[in-house]
XYZ file of C-alpha atoms in Angstrom:
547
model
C 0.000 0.000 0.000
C 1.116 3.465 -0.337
C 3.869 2.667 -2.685
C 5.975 0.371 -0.125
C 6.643 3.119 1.993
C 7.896 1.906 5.541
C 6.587 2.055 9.001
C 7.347 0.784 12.346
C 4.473 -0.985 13.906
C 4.319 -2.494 17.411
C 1.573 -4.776 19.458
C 2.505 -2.916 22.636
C -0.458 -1.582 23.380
C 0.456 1.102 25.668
C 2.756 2.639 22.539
C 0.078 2.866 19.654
C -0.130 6.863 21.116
C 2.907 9.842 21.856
C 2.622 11.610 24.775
C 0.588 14.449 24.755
C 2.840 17.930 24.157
C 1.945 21.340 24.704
C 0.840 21.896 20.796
C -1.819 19.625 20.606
C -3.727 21.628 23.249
C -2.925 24.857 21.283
C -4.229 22.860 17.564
C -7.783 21.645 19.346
C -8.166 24.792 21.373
C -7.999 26.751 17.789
C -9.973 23.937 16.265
C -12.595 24.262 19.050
C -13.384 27.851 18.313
C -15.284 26.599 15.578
C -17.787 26.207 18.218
C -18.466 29.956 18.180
C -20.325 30.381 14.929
C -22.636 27.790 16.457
C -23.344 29.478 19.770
C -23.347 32.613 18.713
C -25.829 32.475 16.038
C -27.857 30.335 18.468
C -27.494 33.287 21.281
C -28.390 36.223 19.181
C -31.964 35.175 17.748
C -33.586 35.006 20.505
C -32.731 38.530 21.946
C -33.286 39.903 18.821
C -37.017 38.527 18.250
C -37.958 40.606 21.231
C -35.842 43.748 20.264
C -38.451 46.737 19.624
C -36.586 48.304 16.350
C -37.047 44.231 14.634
C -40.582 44.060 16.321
C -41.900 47.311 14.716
C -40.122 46.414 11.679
C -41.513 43.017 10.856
C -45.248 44.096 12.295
C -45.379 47.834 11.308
C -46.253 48.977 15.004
C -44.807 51.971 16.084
C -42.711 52.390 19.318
C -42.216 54.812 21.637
C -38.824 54.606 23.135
C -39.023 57.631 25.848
C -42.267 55.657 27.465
C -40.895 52.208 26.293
C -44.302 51.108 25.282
C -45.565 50.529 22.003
C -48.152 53.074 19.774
C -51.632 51.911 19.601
C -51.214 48.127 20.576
C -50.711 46.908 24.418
C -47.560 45.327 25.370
C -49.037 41.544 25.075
C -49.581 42.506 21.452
C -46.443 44.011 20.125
C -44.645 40.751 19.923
C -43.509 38.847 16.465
C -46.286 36.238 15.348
C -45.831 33.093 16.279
C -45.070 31.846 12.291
C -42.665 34.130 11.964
C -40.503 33.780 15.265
C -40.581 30.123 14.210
C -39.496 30.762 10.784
C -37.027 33.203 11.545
C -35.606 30.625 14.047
C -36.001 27.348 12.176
C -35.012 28.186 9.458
C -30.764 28.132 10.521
C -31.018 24.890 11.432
C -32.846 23.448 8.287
C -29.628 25.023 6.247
C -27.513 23.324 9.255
C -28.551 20.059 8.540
C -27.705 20.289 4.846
C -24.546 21.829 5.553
C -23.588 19.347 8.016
C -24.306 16.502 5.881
C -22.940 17.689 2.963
C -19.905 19.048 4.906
C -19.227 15.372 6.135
C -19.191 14.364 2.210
C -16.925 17.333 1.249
C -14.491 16.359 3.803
C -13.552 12.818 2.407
C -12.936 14.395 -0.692
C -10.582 17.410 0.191
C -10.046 17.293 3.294
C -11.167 18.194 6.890
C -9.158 21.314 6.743
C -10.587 23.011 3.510
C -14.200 22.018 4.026
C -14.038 24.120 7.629
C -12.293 26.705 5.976
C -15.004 26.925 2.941
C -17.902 26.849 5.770
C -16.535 30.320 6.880
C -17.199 31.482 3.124
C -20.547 29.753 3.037
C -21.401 31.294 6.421
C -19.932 35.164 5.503
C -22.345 35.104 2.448
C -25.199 34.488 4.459
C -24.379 36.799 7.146
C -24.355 39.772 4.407
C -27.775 38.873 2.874
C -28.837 39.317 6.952
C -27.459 42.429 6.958
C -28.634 43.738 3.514
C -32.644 42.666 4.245
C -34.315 45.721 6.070
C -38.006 44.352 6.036
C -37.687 41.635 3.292
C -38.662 38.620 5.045
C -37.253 36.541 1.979
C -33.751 38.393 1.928
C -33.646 37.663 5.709
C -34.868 34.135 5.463
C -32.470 32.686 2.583
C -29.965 34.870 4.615
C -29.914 32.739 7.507
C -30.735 29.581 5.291
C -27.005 29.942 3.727
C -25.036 31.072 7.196
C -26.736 27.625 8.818
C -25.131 25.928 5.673
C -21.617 27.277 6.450
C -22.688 26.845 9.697
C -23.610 22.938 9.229
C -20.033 22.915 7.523
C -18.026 23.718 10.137
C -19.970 22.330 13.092
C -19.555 18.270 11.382
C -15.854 18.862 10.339
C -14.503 20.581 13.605
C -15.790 17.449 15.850
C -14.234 14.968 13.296
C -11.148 16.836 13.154
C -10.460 17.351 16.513
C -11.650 13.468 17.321
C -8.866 12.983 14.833
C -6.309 14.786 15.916
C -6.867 15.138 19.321
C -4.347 12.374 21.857
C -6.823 9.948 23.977
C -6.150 10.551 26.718
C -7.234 14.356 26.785
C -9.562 13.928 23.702
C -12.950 14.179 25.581
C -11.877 17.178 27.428
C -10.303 18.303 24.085
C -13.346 18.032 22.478
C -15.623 19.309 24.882
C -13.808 22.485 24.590
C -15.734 22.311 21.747
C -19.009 22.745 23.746
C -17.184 25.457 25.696
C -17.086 27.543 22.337
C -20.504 27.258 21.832
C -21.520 28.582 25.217
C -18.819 31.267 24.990
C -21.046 31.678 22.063
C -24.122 32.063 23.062
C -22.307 34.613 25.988
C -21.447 36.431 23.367
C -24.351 37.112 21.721
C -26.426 38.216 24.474
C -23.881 40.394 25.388
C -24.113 42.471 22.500
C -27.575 41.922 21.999
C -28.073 43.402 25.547
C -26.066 46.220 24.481
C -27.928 47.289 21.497
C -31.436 45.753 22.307
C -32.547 49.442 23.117
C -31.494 51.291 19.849
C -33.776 52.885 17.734
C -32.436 52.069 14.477
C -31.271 49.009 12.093
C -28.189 48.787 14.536
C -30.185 46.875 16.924
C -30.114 43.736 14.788
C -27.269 45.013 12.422
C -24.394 45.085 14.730
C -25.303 41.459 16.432
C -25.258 39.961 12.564
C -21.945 41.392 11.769
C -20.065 40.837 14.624
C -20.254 37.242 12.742
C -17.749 38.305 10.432
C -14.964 38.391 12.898
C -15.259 34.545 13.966
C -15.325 33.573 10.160
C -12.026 35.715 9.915
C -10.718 34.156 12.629
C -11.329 30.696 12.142
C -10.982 30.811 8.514
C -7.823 32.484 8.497
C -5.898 30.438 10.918
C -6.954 27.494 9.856
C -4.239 27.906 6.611
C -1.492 27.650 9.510
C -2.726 24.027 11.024
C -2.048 20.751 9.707
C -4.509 18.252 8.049
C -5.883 15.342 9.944
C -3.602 12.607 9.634
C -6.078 9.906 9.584
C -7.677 11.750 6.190
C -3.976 11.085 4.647
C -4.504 7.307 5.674
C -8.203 7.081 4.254
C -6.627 8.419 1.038
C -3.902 6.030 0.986
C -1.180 9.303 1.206
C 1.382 7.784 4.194
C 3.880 10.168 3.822
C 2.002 12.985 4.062
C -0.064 10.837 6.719
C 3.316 10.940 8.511
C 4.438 14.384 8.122
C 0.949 15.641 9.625
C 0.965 13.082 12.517
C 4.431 14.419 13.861
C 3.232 17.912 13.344
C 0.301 17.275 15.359
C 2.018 15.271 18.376
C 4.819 17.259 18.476
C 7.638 14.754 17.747
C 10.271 14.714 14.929
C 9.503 12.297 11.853
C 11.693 9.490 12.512
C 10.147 9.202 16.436
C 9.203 5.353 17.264
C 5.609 7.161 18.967
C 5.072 8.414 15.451
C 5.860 5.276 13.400
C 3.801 3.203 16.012
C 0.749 5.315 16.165
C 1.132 5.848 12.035
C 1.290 1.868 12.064
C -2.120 1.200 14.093
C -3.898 3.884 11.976
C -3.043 2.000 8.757
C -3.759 -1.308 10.066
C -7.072 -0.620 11.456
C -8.173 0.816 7.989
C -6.880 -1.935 6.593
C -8.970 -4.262 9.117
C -12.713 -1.915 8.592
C -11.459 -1.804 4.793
C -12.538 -5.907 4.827
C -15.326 -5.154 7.014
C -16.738 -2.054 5.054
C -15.388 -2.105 1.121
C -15.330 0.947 -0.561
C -17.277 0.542 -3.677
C -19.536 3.523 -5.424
C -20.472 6.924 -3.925
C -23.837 5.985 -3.540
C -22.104 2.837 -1.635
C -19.691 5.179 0.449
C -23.106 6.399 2.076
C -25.345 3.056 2.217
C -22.432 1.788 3.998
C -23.434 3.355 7.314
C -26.490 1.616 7.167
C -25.074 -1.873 6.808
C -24.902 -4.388 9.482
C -27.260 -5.905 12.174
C -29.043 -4.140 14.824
C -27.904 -6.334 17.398
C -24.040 -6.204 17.061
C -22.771 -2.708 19.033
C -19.788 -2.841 16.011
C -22.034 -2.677 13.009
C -22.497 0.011 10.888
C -26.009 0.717 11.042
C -25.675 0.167 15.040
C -22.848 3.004 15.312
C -24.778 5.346 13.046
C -28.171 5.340 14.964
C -26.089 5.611 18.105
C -24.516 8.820 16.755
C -27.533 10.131 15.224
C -29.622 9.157 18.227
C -27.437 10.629 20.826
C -27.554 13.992 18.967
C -31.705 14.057 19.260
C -31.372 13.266 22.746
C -28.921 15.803 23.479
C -31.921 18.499 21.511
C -34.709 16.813 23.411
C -33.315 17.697 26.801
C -35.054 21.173 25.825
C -31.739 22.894 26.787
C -31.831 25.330 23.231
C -35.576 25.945 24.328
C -34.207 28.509 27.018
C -31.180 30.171 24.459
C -33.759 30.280 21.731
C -36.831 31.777 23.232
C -35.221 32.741 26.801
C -36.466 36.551 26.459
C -40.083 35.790 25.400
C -40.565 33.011 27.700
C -39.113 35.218 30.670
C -41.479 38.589 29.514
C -44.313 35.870 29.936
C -44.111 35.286 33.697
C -45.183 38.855 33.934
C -42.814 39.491 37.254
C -39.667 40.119 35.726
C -38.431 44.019 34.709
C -35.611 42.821 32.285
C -35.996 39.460 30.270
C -32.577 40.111 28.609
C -30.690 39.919 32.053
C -32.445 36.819 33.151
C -31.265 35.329 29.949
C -27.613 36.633 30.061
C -27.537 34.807 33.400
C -28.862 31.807 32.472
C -25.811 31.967 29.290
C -23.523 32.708 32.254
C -24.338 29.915 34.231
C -24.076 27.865 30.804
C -20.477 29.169 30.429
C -19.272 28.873 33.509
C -20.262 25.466 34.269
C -18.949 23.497 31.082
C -14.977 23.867 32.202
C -15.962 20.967 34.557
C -16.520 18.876 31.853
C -12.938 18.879 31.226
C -11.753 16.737 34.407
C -14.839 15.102 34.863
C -15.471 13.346 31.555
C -11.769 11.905 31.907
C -12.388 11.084 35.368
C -15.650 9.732 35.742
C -16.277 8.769 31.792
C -18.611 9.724 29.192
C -21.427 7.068 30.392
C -21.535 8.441 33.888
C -21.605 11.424 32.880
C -24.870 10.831 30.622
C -26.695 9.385 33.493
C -26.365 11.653 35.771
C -27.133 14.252 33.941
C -30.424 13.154 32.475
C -31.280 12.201 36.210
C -30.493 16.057 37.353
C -32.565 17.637 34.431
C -35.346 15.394 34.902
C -35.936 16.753 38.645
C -34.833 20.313 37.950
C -37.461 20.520 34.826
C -40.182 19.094 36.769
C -39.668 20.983 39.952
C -39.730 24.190 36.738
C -42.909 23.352 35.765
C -44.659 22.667 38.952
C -43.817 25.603 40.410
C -44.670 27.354 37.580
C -48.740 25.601 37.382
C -49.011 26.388 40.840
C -47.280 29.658 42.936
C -45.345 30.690 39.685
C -49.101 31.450 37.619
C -48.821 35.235 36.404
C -52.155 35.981 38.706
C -50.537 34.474 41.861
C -48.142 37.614 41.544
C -45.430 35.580 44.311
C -42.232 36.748 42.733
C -40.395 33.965 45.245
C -42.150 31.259 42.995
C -40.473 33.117 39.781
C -37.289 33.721 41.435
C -37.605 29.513 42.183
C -38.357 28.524 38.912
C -35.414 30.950 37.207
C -33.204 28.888 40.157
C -33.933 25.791 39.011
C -33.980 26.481 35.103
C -29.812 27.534 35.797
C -29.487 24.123 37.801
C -30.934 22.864 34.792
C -28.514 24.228 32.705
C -25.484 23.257 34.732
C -26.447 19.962 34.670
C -26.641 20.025 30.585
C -23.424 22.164 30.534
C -21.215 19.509 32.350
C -22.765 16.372 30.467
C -24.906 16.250 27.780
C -23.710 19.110 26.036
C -20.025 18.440 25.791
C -20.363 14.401 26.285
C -22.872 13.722 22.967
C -20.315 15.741 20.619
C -17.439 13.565 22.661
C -18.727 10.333 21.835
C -19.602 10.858 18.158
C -16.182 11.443 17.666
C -15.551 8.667 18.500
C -17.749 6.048 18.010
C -17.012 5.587 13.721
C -14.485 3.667 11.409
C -12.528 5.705 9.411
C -14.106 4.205 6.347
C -17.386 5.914 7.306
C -15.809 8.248 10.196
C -16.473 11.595 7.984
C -20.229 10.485 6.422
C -21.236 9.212 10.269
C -20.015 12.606 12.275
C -21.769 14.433 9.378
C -24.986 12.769 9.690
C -24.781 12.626 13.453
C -24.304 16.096 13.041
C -27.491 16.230 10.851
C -28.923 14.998 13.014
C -28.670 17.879 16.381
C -29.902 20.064 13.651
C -33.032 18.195 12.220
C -34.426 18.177 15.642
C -33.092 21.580 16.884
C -34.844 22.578 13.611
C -38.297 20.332 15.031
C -37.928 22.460 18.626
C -37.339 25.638 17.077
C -40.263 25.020 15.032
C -43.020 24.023 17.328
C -41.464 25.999 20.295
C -43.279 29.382 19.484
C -46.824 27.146 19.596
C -46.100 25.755 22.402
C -45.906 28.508 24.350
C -46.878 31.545 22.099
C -49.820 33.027 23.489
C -51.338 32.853 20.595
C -51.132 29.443 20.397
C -50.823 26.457 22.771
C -49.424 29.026 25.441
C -48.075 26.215 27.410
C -46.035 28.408 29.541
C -44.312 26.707 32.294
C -46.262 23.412 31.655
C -43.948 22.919 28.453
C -41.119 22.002 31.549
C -42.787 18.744 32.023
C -42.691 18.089 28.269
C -38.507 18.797 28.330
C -38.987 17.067 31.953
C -40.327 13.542 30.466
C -37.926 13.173 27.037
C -34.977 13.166 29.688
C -36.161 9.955 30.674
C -36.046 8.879 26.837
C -31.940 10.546 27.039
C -31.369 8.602 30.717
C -32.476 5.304 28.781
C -30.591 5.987 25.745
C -27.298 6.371 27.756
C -27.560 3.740 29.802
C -28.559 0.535 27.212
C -26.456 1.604 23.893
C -23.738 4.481 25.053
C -20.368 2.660 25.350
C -17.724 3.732 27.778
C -14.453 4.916 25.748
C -12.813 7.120 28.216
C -8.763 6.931 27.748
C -8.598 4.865 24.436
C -7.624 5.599 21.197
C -9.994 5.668 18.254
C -8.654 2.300 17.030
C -9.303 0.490 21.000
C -12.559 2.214 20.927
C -13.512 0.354 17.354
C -12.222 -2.785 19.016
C -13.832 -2.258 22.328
C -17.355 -1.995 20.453
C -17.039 -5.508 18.948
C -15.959 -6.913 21.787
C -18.049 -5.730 25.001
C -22.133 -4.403 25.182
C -22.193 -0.432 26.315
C -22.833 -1.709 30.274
C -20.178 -3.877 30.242
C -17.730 -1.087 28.205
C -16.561 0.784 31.384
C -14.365 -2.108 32.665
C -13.062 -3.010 29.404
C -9.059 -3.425 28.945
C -7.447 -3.674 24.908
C -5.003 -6.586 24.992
C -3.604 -6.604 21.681
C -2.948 -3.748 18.954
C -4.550 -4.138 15.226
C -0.854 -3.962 14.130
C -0.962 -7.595 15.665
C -4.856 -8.743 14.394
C -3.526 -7.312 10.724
C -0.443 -9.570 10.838
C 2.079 -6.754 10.854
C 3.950 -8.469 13.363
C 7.306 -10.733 11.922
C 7.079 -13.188 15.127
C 6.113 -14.014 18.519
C 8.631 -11.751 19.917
C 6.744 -8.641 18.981
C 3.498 -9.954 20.642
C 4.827 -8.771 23.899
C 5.535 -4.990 23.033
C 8.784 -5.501 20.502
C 8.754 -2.932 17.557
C 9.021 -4.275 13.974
C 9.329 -3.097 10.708
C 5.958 -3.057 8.479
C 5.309 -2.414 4.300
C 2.217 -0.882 4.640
């Protein structure tokens, strides 16, 4: 393979890995601020849908900014219809989900690197038809249709990257920074949006839009300076270059034994899912995730609805309910002056909870993590919603009951922000081949959007009041799809905490998700492949390999 260019393999398996250096925190921190476009643009809608400039714009009622109250309407009218907050929402995440499966395509064709990179272009183009629609529902719309695109892009690739590149024992903290982003985000975006909320002009919702502009720069920009994903070079058959990346990205010279061992496993366990999962057509490239039998935790199809799965779980927690519509839900309850500073606390409390994530999801693991999480939001969003049918009613007046209910809505939030929100993107890192690694992340990827897009549809009538106008109540809907999330986790999430994408393929043939946690690799694929000369290197000798 490759041309007969020569390796060093080894069925040690505490050497298939280098240590982890300095620079591969500095490559996935970068990597992670991909994470930005996705929490930002999720932060800034909803503060915007309640701004008075957009409001008048979009409905033609006049406002009166010395009184703060609107010109021949009451306050409970001078909101955005229902249809159109939805739209206006939704319709980001219905361009997300094409972008992210297309994005996963893209990148087993050119590269992890470029397809992020080309996101940022996608996403720039749709940021200036935002900007350039004044009250043309249309512009606005395909607008935002093309930034979720670049959008979708960038949020597949950056988790498959950084999976990829990312050393195992730091890679779920790695990539939870990754989750970090995202609420750093969403921080962001009320920020601003708190700052210009109040202006009486097209800046209101102007200057949140372009701000944008600056994280494509960023991201795009720097992304010329780091390396390609190794294991891309490997899919493609491109060792050398496979090589040259891999020592870039561990920080070791070319001719290091950590380099030609790790290079080595790589190629082997292609080789291995290669005979597994041939690579035949295009179309077959993508019916290949869907081979396989329901009942083995290594097959195809078992992996993919595990990824895609997880995702919906992680959006039917209900956690983007409170980023999307935070501000309208909060002007409901009727006791509280300033929606927009309950909902930049509730983003503060996201932020400053998810660091955890990084020690505890290499401490504890990613299954534990699930669980308890999905048990803490399940009593937090009930103890929401009975509060808020009983003392927390807008006629009771008790603003003790409100203050209760904001309370436990943050405790809700901490729980998602040290679990489920870092852990889901964590495990569908990891959980793919490399024969299908890019197509699976993409369509796991699809797959948070499809049913962020399903919430942010239906959200507004649920709790729109003129609609459903759940209120509070919609707390035990959020409350009783946890326990669909807890029994996810605990019957088909495996435990892959400190191995490298290679043990974690070999871990899910050999051991069911409960058993996963206590799971031990005893042999490399160097060693299954027959890359070993003799006996000698079945007990951690290094030998030389054609690969």
């Amino acid at each position: 393979m490759a041309g007969g260019v020569v390796v060093t393999g080894t069925a040690d398996v505490g050497r298939v890995e280098a240590p982890v250096t300095v620079k591969a925190y500095i490559i996935c921190a970068f990597a992670a601020f991909g994470g930005i476009f996705f929490g930002y643009d999720t932060g800034w809608m909803g503060g915007v849908l309640a701004m008075p400039y957009f409001i008048s714009l979009y409905t033609g009622i006049p406002y009166d900014y010395s009184t703060g109250l609107p010109i021949g309407a009451t306050k409970e009218q001078f909101v955005l219809p229902s249809s159109m907050q939805s739209l206006f929402t939704s319709i980001l995440s219905c361009g997300t989900f094409f972008g992210a499966l297309l994005g996963g395509d893209i990148a087993d064709f050119i590269g992890r690197r470029p397809t992020i990179i080309a996101g940022c272009f996608v996403f720039a183009t749709g940021c200036i038809m935002q900007i350039s629609s004044t009250n043309q529902e249309v512009l606005f719309v395909f607008g935002r249709l093309i930034a979720g695109a670049g959008v979708g892009f960038i949020s597949a690739v950056v988790i498959l990257y950084m999976s990829e590149i990312a050393p195992k024992k730091v890679r779920g903290a790695m990539v939870s920074g990754y989750q970090f982003c995202i609420t750093i985000g969403i921080l962001l975006a009320n920020c601003v949006v708190y700052a210009t909320q109040n202006r009486a002009d097209s800046g209101s919702y102007r200057i949140p839009i372009g701000v944008q502009f600056l994280w494509a720069i960023i991201l795009g920009v720097g992304l010329f300076i780091l390396p390609e994903s190794p294991r891309y070079y490997v899919k493609k058959g491109r060792i050398e270059e496979a090589a040259k990346a891999l020592a870039f990205v561990r920080g070791q010279p070319l001719e290091s034994d950590y380099v030609k061992d790790e290079l080595a496993e790589i190629v082997a366990n292609n080789e291995y899912e290669l005979q597994h999962i041939p690579q035949t057509s295009y179309v077959g490239s993508w019916t290949a995730c869907f081979k396989g039998s329901l009942s083995h935790g290594n097959s195809s199809i078992r992996r993919t609805l595990l990824g895609a799965g997880l995702q919906c779980m992680q959006q039917c927690t209900g956690i983007n309910f409170v980023f999307y519509f935070g501000p309208p839900f909060f002007k409901q309850l009727g006791t509280i002056s300033n929606p927009f500073l309950i909902s930049l606390i509730t983003t503060l409390v996201n932020v400053l909870s998810t660091p955890i994530s990084f020690y505890t999801i290499e401490k504890f693991g990613r299954r534990a993590l699930l669980l308890t999480g999905a048990s803490g939001m399940i009593i937090s969003q009930f103890i929401v919603g009975a509060v808020g049918v009983t003392q927390g009613r807008l006629e009771v007046h008790n603003n003790a009951a409100v203050q209760a209910m904001i309370a436990f809505i943050c405790i809700n939030i901490a729980f998602f922000a040290t679990t489920w929100g870092p852990t889901a993107w964590v495990v569908v890192g990891e959980v793919f081949p490399l024969p299908i690694r890019s197509r699976g992340v993409g369509i796991s990827t699809a797959s948070n959007w499809f049913w962020n897009t399903i919430i942010a549809v239906i959200t507004p009538y649920l709790v729109g009041a003129d609609e459903a106008n759940l209120g509070p109540k919609v707390f035990f809907l959020w409350g009783s799809l946890c326990f669909l999330s807890l029994t996810f986790a605990y019957f088909l999430v495996p435990e892959l905490k400190g191995l490298s994408l290679e043990q974690a393929d070999m871990c899910m043939q050999e051991v069911s998700p409960r058993k996963s946690a206590g799971w031990k690799p005893t042999h490399t694929f160097a060693a299954e492949m027959h890359h070993v000369e003799d006996n000698a290197a079945l007990v951690g000798d290094t030998i030389e390999e054609k690969v």
